CSV table of C-alpha atoms in Angstrom, one decimal:
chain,number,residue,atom,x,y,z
G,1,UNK,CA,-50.8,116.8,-53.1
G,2,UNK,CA,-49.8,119.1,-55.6
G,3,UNK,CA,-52.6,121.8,-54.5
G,4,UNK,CA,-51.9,120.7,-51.0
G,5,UNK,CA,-48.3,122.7,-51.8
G,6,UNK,CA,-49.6,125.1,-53.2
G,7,UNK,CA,-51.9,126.6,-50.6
G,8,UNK,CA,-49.7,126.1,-47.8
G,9,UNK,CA,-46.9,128.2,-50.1
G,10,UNK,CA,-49.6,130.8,-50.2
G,11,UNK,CA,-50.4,130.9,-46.3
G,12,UNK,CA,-47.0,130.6,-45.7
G,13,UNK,CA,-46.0,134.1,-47.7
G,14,UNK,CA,-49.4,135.4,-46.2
G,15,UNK,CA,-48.3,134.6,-42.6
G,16,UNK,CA,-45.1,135.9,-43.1
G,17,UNK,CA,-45.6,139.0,-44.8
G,18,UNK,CA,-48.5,140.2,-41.7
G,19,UNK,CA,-45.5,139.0,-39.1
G,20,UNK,CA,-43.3,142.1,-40.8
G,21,UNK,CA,-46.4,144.3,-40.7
G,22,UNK,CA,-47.5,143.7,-37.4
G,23,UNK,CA,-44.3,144.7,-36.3
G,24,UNK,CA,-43.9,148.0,-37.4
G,25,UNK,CA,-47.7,149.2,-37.4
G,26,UNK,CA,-48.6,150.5,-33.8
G,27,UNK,CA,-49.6,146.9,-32.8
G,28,UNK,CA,-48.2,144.9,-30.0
G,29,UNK,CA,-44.5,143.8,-30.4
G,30,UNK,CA,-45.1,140.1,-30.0
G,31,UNK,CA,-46.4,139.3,-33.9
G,32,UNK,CA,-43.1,137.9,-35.7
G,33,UNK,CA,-42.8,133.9,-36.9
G,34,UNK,CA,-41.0,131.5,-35.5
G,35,UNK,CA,-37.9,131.0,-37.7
G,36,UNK,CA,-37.2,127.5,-39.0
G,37,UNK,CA,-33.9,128.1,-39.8
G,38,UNK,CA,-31.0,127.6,-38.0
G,39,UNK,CA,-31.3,125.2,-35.8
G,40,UNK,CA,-30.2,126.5,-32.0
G,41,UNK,CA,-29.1,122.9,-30.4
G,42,UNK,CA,-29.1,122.3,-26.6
G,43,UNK,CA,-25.6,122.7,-26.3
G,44,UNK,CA,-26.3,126.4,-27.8
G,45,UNK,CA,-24.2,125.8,-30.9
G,46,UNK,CA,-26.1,126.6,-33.6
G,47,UNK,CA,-26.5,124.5,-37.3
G,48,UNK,CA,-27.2,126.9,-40.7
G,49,UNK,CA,-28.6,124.7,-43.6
G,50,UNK,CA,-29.3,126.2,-46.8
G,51,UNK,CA,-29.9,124.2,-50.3
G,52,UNK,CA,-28.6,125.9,-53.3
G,53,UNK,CA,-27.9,123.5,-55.6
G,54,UNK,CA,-26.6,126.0,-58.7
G,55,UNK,CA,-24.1,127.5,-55.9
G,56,UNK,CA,-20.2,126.8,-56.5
G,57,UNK,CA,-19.7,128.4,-53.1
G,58,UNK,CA,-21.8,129.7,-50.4
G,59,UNK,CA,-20.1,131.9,-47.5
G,60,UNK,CA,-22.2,132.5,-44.3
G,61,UNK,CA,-21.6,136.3,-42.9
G,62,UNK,CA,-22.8,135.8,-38.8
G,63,UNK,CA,-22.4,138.9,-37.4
G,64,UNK,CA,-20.1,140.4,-39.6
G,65,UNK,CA,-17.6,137.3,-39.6
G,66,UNK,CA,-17.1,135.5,-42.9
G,67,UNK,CA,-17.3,131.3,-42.2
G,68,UNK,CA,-16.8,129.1,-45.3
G,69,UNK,CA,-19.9,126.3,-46.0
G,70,UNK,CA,-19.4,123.1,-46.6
G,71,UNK,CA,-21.2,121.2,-49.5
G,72,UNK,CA,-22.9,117.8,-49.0
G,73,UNK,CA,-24.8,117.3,-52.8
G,74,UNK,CA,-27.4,120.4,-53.4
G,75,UNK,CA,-26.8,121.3,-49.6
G,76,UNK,CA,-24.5,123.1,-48.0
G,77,UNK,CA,-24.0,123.6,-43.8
G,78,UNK,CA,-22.1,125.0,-41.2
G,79,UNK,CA,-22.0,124.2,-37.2
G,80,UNK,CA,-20.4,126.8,-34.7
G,81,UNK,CA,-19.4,126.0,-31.7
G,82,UNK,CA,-21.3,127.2,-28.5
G,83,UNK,CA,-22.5,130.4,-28.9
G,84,UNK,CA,-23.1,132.7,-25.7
G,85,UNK,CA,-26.8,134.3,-24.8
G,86,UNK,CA,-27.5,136.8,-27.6
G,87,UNK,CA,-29.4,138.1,-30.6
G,88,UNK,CA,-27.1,137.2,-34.0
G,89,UNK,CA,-27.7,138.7,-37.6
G,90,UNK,CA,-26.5,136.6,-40.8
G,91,UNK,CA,-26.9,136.1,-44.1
G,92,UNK,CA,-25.2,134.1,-47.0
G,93,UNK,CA,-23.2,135.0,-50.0
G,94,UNK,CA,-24.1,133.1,-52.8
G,95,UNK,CA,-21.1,133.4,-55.4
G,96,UNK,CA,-20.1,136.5,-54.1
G,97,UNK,CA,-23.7,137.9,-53.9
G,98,UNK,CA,-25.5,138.5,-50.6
G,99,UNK,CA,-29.1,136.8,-49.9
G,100,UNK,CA,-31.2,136.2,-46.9
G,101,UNK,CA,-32.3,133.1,-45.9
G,102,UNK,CA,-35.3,131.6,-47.4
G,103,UNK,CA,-36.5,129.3,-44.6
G,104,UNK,CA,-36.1,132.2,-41.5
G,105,UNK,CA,-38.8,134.8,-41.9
G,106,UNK,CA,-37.0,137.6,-39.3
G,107,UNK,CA,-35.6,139.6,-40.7
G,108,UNK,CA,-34.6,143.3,-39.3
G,109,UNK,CA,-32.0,146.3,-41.3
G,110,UNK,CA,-28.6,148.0,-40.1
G,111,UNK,CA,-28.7,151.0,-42.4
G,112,UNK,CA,-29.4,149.8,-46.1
G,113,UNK,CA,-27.8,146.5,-45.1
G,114,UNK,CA,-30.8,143.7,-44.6
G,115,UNK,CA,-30.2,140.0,-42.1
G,116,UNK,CA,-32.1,137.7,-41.0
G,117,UNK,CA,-31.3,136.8,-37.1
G,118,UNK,CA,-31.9,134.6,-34.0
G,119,UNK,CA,-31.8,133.8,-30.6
G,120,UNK,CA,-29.7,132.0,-28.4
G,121,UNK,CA,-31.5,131.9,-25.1
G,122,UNK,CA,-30.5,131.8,-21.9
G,123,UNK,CA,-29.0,134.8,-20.7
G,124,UNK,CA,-29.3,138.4,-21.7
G,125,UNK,CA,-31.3,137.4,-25.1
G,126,UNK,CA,-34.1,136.3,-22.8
G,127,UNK,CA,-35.0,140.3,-22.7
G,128,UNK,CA,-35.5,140.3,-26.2
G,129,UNK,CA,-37.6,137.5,-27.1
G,130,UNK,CA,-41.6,137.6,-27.4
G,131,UNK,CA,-43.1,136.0,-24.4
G,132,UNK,CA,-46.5,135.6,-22.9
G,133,UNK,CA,-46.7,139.0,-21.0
G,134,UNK,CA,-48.7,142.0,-21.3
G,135,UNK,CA,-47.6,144.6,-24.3
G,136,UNK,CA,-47.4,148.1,-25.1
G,137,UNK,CA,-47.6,149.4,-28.4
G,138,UNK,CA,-45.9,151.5,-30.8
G,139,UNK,CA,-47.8,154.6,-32.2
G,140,UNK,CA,-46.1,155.4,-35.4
G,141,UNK,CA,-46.2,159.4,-35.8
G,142,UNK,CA,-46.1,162.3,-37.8
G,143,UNK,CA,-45.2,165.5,-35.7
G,144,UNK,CA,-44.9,169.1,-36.9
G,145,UNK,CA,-41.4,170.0,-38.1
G,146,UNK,CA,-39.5,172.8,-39.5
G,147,UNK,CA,-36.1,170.6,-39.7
G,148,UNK,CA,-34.3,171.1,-42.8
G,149,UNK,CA,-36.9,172.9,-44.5
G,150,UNK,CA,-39.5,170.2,-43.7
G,151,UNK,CA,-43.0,170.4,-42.5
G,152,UNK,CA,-43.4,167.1,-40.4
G,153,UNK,CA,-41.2,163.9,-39.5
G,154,UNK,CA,-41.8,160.9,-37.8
G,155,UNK,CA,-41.2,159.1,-35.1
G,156,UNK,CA,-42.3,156.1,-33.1
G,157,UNK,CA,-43.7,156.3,-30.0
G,158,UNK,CA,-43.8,153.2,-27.1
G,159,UNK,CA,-46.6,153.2,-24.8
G,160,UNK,CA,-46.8,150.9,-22.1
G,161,UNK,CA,-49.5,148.0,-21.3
G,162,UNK,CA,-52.5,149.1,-20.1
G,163,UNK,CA,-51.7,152.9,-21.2
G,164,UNK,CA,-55.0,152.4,-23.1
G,165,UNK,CA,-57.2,151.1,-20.9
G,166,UNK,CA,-58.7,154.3,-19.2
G,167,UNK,CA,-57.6,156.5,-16.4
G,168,UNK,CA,-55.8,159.4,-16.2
G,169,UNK,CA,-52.6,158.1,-14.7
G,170,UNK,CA,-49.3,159.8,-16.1
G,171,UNK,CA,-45.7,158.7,-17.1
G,172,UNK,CA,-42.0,158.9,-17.1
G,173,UNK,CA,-40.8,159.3,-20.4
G,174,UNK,CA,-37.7,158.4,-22.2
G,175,UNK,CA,-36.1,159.8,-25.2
G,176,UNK,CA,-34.5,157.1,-26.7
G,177,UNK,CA,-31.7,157.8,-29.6
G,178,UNK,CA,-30.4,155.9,-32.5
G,179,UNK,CA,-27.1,156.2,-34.3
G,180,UNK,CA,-25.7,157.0,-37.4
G,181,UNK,CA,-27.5,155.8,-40.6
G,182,UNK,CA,-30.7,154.8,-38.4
G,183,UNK,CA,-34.1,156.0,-37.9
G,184,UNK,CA,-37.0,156.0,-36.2
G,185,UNK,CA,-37.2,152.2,-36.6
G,186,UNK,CA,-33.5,151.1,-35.2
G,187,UNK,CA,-34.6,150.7,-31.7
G,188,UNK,CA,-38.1,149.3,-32.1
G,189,UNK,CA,-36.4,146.8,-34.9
G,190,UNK,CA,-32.7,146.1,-34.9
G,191,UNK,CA,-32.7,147.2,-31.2
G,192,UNK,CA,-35.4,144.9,-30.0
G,193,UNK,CA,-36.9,147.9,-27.6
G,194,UNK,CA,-40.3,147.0,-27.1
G,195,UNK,CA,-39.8,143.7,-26.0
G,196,UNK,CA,-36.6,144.7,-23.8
G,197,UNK,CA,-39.6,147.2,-22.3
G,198,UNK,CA,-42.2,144.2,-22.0
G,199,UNK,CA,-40.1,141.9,-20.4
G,200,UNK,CA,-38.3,144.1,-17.9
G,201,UNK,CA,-41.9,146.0,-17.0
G,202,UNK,CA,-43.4,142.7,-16.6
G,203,UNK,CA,-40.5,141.5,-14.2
G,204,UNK,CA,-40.5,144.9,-12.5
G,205,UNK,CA,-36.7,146.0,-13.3
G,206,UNK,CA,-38.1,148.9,-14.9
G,207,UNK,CA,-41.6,151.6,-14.6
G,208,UNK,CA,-43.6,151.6,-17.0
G,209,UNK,CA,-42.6,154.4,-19.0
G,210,UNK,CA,-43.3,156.5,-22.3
G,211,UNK,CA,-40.3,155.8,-24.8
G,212,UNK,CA,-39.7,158.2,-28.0
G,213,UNK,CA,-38.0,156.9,-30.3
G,214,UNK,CA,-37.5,160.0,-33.2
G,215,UNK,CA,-35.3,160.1,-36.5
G,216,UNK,CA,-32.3,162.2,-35.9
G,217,UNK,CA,-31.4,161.9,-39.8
G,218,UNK,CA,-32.0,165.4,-41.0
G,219,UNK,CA,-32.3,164.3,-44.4
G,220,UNK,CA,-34.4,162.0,-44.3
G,221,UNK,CA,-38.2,162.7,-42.9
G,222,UNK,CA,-38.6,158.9,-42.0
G,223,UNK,CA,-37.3,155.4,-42.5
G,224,UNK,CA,-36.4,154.5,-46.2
G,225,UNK,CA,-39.5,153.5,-48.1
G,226,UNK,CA,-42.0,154.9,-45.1
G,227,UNK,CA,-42.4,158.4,-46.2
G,228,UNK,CA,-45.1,159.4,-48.9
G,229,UNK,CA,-43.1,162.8,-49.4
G,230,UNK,CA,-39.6,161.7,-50.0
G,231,UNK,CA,-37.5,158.4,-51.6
G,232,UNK,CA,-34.1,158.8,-50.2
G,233,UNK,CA,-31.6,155.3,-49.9
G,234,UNK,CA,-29.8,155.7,-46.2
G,235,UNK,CA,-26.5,156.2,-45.4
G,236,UNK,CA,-24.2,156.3,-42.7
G,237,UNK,CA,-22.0,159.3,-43.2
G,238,UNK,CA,-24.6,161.4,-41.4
G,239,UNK,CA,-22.7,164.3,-41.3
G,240,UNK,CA,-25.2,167.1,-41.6
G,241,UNK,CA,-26.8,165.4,-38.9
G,242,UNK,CA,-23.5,166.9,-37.0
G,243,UNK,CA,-24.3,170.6,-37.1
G,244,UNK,CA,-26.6,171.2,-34.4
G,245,UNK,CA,-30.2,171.9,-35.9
G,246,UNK,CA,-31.4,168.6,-35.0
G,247,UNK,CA,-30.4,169.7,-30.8
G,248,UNK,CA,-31.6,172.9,-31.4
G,249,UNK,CA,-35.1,171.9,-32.8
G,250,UNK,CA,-35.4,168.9,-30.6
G,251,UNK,CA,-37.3,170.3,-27.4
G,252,UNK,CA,-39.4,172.7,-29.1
G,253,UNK,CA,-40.7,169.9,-31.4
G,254,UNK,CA,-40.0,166.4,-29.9
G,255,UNK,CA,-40.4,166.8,-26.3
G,256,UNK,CA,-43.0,169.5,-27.2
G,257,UNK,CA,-45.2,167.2,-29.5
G,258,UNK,CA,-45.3,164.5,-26.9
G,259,UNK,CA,-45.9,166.0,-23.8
G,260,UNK,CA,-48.9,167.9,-25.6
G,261,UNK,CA,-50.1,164.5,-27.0
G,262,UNK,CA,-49.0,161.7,-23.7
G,263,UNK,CA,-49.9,161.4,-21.0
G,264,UNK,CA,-46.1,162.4,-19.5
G,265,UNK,CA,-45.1,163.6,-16.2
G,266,UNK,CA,-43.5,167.0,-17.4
G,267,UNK,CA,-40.5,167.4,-15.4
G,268,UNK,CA,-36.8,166.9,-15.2
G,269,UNK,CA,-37.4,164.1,-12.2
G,270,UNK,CA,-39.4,162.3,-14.8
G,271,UNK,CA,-37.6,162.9,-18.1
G,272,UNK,CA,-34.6,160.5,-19.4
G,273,UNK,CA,-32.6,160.9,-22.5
G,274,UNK,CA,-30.2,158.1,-24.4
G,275,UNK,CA,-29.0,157.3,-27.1
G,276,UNK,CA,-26.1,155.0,-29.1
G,277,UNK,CA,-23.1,157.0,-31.0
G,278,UNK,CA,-24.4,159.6,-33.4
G,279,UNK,CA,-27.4,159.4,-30.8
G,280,UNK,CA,-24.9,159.9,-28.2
G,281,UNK,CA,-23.3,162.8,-29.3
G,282,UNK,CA,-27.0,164.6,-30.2
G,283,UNK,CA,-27.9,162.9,-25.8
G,284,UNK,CA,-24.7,164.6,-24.7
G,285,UNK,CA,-25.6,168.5,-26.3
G,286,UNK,CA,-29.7,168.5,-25.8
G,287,UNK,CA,-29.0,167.3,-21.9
G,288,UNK,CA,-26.3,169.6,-21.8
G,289,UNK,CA,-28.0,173.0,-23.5
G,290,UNK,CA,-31.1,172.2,-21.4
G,291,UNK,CA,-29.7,171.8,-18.2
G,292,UNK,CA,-33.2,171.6,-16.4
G,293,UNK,CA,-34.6,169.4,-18.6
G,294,UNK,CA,-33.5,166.1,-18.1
G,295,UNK,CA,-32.4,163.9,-14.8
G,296,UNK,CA,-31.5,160.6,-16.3
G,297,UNK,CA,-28.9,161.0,-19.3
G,298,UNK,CA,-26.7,157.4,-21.2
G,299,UNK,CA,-24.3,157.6,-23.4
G,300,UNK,CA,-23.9,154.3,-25.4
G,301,UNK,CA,-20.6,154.4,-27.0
G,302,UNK,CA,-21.1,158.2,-27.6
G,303,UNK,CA,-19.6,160.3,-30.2
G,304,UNK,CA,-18.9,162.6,-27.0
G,305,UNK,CA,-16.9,165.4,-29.5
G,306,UNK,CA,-18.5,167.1,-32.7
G,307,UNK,CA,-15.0,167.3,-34.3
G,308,UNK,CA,-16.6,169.8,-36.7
G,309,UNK,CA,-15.5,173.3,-37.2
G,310,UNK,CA,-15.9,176.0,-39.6
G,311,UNK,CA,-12.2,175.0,-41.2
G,312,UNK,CA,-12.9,171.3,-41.2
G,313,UNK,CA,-16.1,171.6,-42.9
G,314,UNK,CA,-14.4,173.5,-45.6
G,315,UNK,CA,-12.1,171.1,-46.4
G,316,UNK,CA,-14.4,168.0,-46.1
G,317,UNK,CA,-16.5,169.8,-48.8
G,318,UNK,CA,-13.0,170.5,-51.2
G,319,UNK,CA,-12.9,166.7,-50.8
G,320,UNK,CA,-16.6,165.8,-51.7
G,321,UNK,CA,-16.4,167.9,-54.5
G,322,UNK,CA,-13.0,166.5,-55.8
G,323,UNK,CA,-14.8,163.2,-55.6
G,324,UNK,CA,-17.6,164.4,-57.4
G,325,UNK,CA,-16.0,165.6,-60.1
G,326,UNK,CA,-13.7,162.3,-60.3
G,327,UNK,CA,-17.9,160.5,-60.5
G,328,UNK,CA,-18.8,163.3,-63.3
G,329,UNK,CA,-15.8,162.4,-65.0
G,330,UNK,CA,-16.1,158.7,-64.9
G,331,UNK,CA,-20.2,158.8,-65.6
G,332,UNK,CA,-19.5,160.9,-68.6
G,333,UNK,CA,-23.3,162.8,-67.2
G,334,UNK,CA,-21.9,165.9,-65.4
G,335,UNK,CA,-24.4,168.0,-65.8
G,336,UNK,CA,-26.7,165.5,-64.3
G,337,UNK,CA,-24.9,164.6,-61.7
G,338,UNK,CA,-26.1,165.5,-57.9
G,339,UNK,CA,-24.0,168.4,-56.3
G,340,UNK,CA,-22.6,167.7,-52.9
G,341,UNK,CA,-24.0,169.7,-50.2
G,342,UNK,CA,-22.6,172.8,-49.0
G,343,UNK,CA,-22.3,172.3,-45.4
G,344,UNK,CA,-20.5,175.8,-44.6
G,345,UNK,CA,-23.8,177.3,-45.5
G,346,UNK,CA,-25.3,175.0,-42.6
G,347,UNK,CA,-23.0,175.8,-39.3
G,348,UNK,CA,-25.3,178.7,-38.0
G,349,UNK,CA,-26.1,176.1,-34.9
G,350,UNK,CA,-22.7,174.5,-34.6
G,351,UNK,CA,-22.6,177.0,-31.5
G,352,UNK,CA,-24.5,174.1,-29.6
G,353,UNK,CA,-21.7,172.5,-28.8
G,354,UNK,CA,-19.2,175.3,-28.3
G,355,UNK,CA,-18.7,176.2,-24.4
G,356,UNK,CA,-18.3,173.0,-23.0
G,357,UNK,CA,-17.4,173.3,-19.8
G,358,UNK,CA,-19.2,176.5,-19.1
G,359,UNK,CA,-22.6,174.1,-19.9
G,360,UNK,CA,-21.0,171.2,-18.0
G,361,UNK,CA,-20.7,173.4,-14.7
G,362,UNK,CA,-24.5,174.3,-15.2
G,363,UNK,CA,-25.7,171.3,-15.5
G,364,UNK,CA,-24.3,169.6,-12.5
G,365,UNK,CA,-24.7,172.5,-10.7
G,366,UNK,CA,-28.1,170.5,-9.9
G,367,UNK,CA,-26.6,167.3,-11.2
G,368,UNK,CA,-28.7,164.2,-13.2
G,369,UNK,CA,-30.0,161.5,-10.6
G,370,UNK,CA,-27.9,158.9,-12.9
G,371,UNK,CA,-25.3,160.1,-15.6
G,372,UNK,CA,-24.5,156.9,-17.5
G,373,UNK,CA,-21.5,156.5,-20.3
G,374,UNK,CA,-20.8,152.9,-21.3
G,375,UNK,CA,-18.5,151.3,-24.1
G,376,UNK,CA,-17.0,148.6,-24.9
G,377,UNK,CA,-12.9,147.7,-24.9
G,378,UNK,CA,-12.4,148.2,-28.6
G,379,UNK,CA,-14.6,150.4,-29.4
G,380,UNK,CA,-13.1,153.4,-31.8
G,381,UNK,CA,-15.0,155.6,-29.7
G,382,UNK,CA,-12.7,154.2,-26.5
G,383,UNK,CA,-10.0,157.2,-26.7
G,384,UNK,CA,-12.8,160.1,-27.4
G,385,UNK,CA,-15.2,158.8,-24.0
G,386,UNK,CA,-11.5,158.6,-22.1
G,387,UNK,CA,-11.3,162.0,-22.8
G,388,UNK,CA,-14.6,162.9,-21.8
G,389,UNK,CA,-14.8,161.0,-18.7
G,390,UNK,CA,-11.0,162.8,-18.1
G,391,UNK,CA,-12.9,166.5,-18.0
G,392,UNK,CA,-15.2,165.0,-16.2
G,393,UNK,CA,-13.3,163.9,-13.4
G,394,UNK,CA,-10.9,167.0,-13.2
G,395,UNK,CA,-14.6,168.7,-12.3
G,396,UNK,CA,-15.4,165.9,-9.5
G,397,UNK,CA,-18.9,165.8,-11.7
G,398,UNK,CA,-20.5,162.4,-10.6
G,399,UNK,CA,-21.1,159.9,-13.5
G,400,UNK,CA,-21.7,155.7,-13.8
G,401,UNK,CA,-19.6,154.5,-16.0
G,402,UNK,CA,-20.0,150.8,-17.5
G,403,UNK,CA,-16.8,149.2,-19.3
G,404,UNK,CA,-18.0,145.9,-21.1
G,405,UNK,CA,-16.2,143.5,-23.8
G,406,UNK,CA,-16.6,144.1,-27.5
G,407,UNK,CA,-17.0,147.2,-29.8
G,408,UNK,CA,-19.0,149.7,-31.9
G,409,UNK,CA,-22.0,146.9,-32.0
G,410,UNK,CA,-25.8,146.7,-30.9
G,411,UNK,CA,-24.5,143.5,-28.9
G,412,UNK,CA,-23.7,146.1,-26.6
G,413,UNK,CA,-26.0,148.7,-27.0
G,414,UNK,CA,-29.1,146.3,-26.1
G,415,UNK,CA,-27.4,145.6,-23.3
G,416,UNK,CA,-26.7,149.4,-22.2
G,417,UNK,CA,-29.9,149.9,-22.7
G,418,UNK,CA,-31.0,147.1,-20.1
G,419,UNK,CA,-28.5,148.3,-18.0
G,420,UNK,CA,-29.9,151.8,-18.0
G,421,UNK,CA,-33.4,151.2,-17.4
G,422,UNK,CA,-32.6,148.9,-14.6
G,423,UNK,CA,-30.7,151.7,-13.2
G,424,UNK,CA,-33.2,154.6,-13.7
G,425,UNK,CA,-35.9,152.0,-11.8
């Protein structure tokens, strides 16, 4: 019996470890284990069960909301009450410390911040599960860059099912953007793309379509721990992700790259661009400084305003360097201690957003087929798209706009992102 244990432990880890890899490595979407934990009952509440018998208390963080556990010997539980249709995150904190749950092997990252999640089905979440339908994959690729001083970066690319299977039929593409502290894995990972692409192809709500899905972290050359070339933790004050280069560089490299290497339709009628906050912001200025260049543009809970200038990135660097010295201080290493960057040295391309309207009356001048900003009620992003959408209108340029419950949160951007496609269709 003992031995018994002991290889199924073995297969278990085994199965489990292939689920994460399958995942990530260019192979179809539809790899990861079934979770055993929690339980989703019929009435859609869901039951978390975790034994910890040396805990003195156990918190349970669901999707970002702290719920106290309550102990029953070495166990310790919690039951909501019924959940609506959606994708939840979680984890525990064990005495104050955070940990994932032993018995669910999904697990996906927000930044540098790891959960494990679930379904509750039904309803919107259906888009996101793994079903029984034909698959694209995900090419994981190194393109040729000069970004930041770098020589390549990588991105993920989604073909659609049978893109492989011969012919020389071409394809829409989308350019598909993450937000700040991402990478080229947010979508295909946190943002459950490639099934939301599998299911809605397979229904027919949406063409089977090329989707890029590229880094827009300037410092960072790929997803933490997935570059041979550099070992940097990520971070969501992606501020020198703010200054323009990454715009700049992004059709002479990006769209370049993959319409040399895909099989793309290579015009505006056929080219979309979106993309969630920071991703937003970087949607808004590459649409907007290559007016011919794209006829399907979202905005999910865009940064829609730079809010950097040559005086405000002075004194944002007089208080990173105050702070730093505070660290030195503290660390009692100074001279080993990193220097902030020096971001005034970095603000040649801040002139990609300068101009606004000037650009705006270009680009509708031949206006985007759809031009799509959505947000929710309290997002803190609410008062800067008011504004936008307020310029907007005083220029009679045509836009959809989407108004939904809840705030800054991939609840919503999944969502905007099924509403967009279904709209582009």
């Amino acid at each position: 019996m003992k031995q018994a244990k002991t290889i199924w432990k073995a297969f278990h880890s085994v199965w489990v470890s292939c689920s994460k890899l399958l995942l990530v490595a260019g192979l179809p979407c539809h790899c990861a284990a079934q979770a055993q934990q929690p339980v989703v009952n019929a009435d859609h509440s869901v039951t978390f069960t975790l034994k910890a018998p040396d805990a003195k208390k156990m918190v349970l963080m669901l999707s970002e909301r702290k719920y106290k556990m309550e102990r029953q010997g070495d166990t310790f539980t919690y039951h909501t009450d019924s959940l609506p249709s959606e994708m939840y995150t979680y984890y525990y904190l064990k005495n104050g410390k955070q940990m994932l749950d032993p018995e669910n092997s999904r697990v996906t990252r927000d930044v540098n911040l790891q959960m494990n999640f679930f379904f509750v089905e039904g309803d919107v979440a259906d888009y996101y599960l793994d079903k029984d339908v034909p698959h694209g994959k995900i090419d994981k690729v190194w393109y040729p860059s000069t970004l930041n001083g770098m020589s390549q970066r990588r991105m993920f690319i989604y073909t659609p099912p049978d893109y492989d299977a011969g012919g020389d039929d071409t394809y829409p593409v989308l350019y598909l953007l993450h937000g700040s502290g991402g990478d080229e894995t947010s979508w295909a990972d946190y943002g459950r793309a490639c099934q939301i692409f599998d299911n809605m192809i397979q229904q027919g709500s949406m063409k089977p379509m090329i989707v890029v899905m590229p880094n827009g972290n300037v410092e960072l050359d790929a997803a933490p721990g997935e570059s041979p070339y550099m070992n940097k933790k990520p971070t969501g004050n992606n501020i020198s992700s703010w200054l323009g280069k990454y715009e700049k560089s992004f059709v002479r490299e990006i769209v370049k790259y993959t319409e040399k290497h895909y099989r793309v339709k290579a015009d505006k009628q056929h080219r979309a661009i979106a993309g969630l906050s920071m991703g937003g912001l970087h949607t808004l200025f590459i649409a907007l400084n290559n007016p011919d260049m794209f006829d399907c543009v979202g905005l999910f809970s865009a940064q829609t305003s730079n809010m950097l200038n040559e005086n405000n990135i002075i004194k944002m660097e007089r208080i990173n360097h105050n702070m730093q010295r505070f660290r030195n201080v503290m660390a009692l290493i100074k001279d080993k201690m990193a220097r902030p960057p020096k971001l005034s040295s970095r603000i040649e391309d801040i002139d990609i957003y300068n101009r606004l309207e000037e650009k705006l009356q270009r680009q509708f001048e031949h206006a985007p087929r759809l031009y799509y900003i959505a947000i929710g009620r309290d997002d803190f992003l609410m008062k800067m798209n008011g504004k936008y959408r307020a310029l907007l209108d005083s220029h009679n340029y045509p836009y959809t706009y989407v108004e939904t419950d809840g705030a800054h949160s991939w609840e919503n951007w999944r969502k905007y992102l099924v509403d967009f496609l279904k709209r582009m269709h």
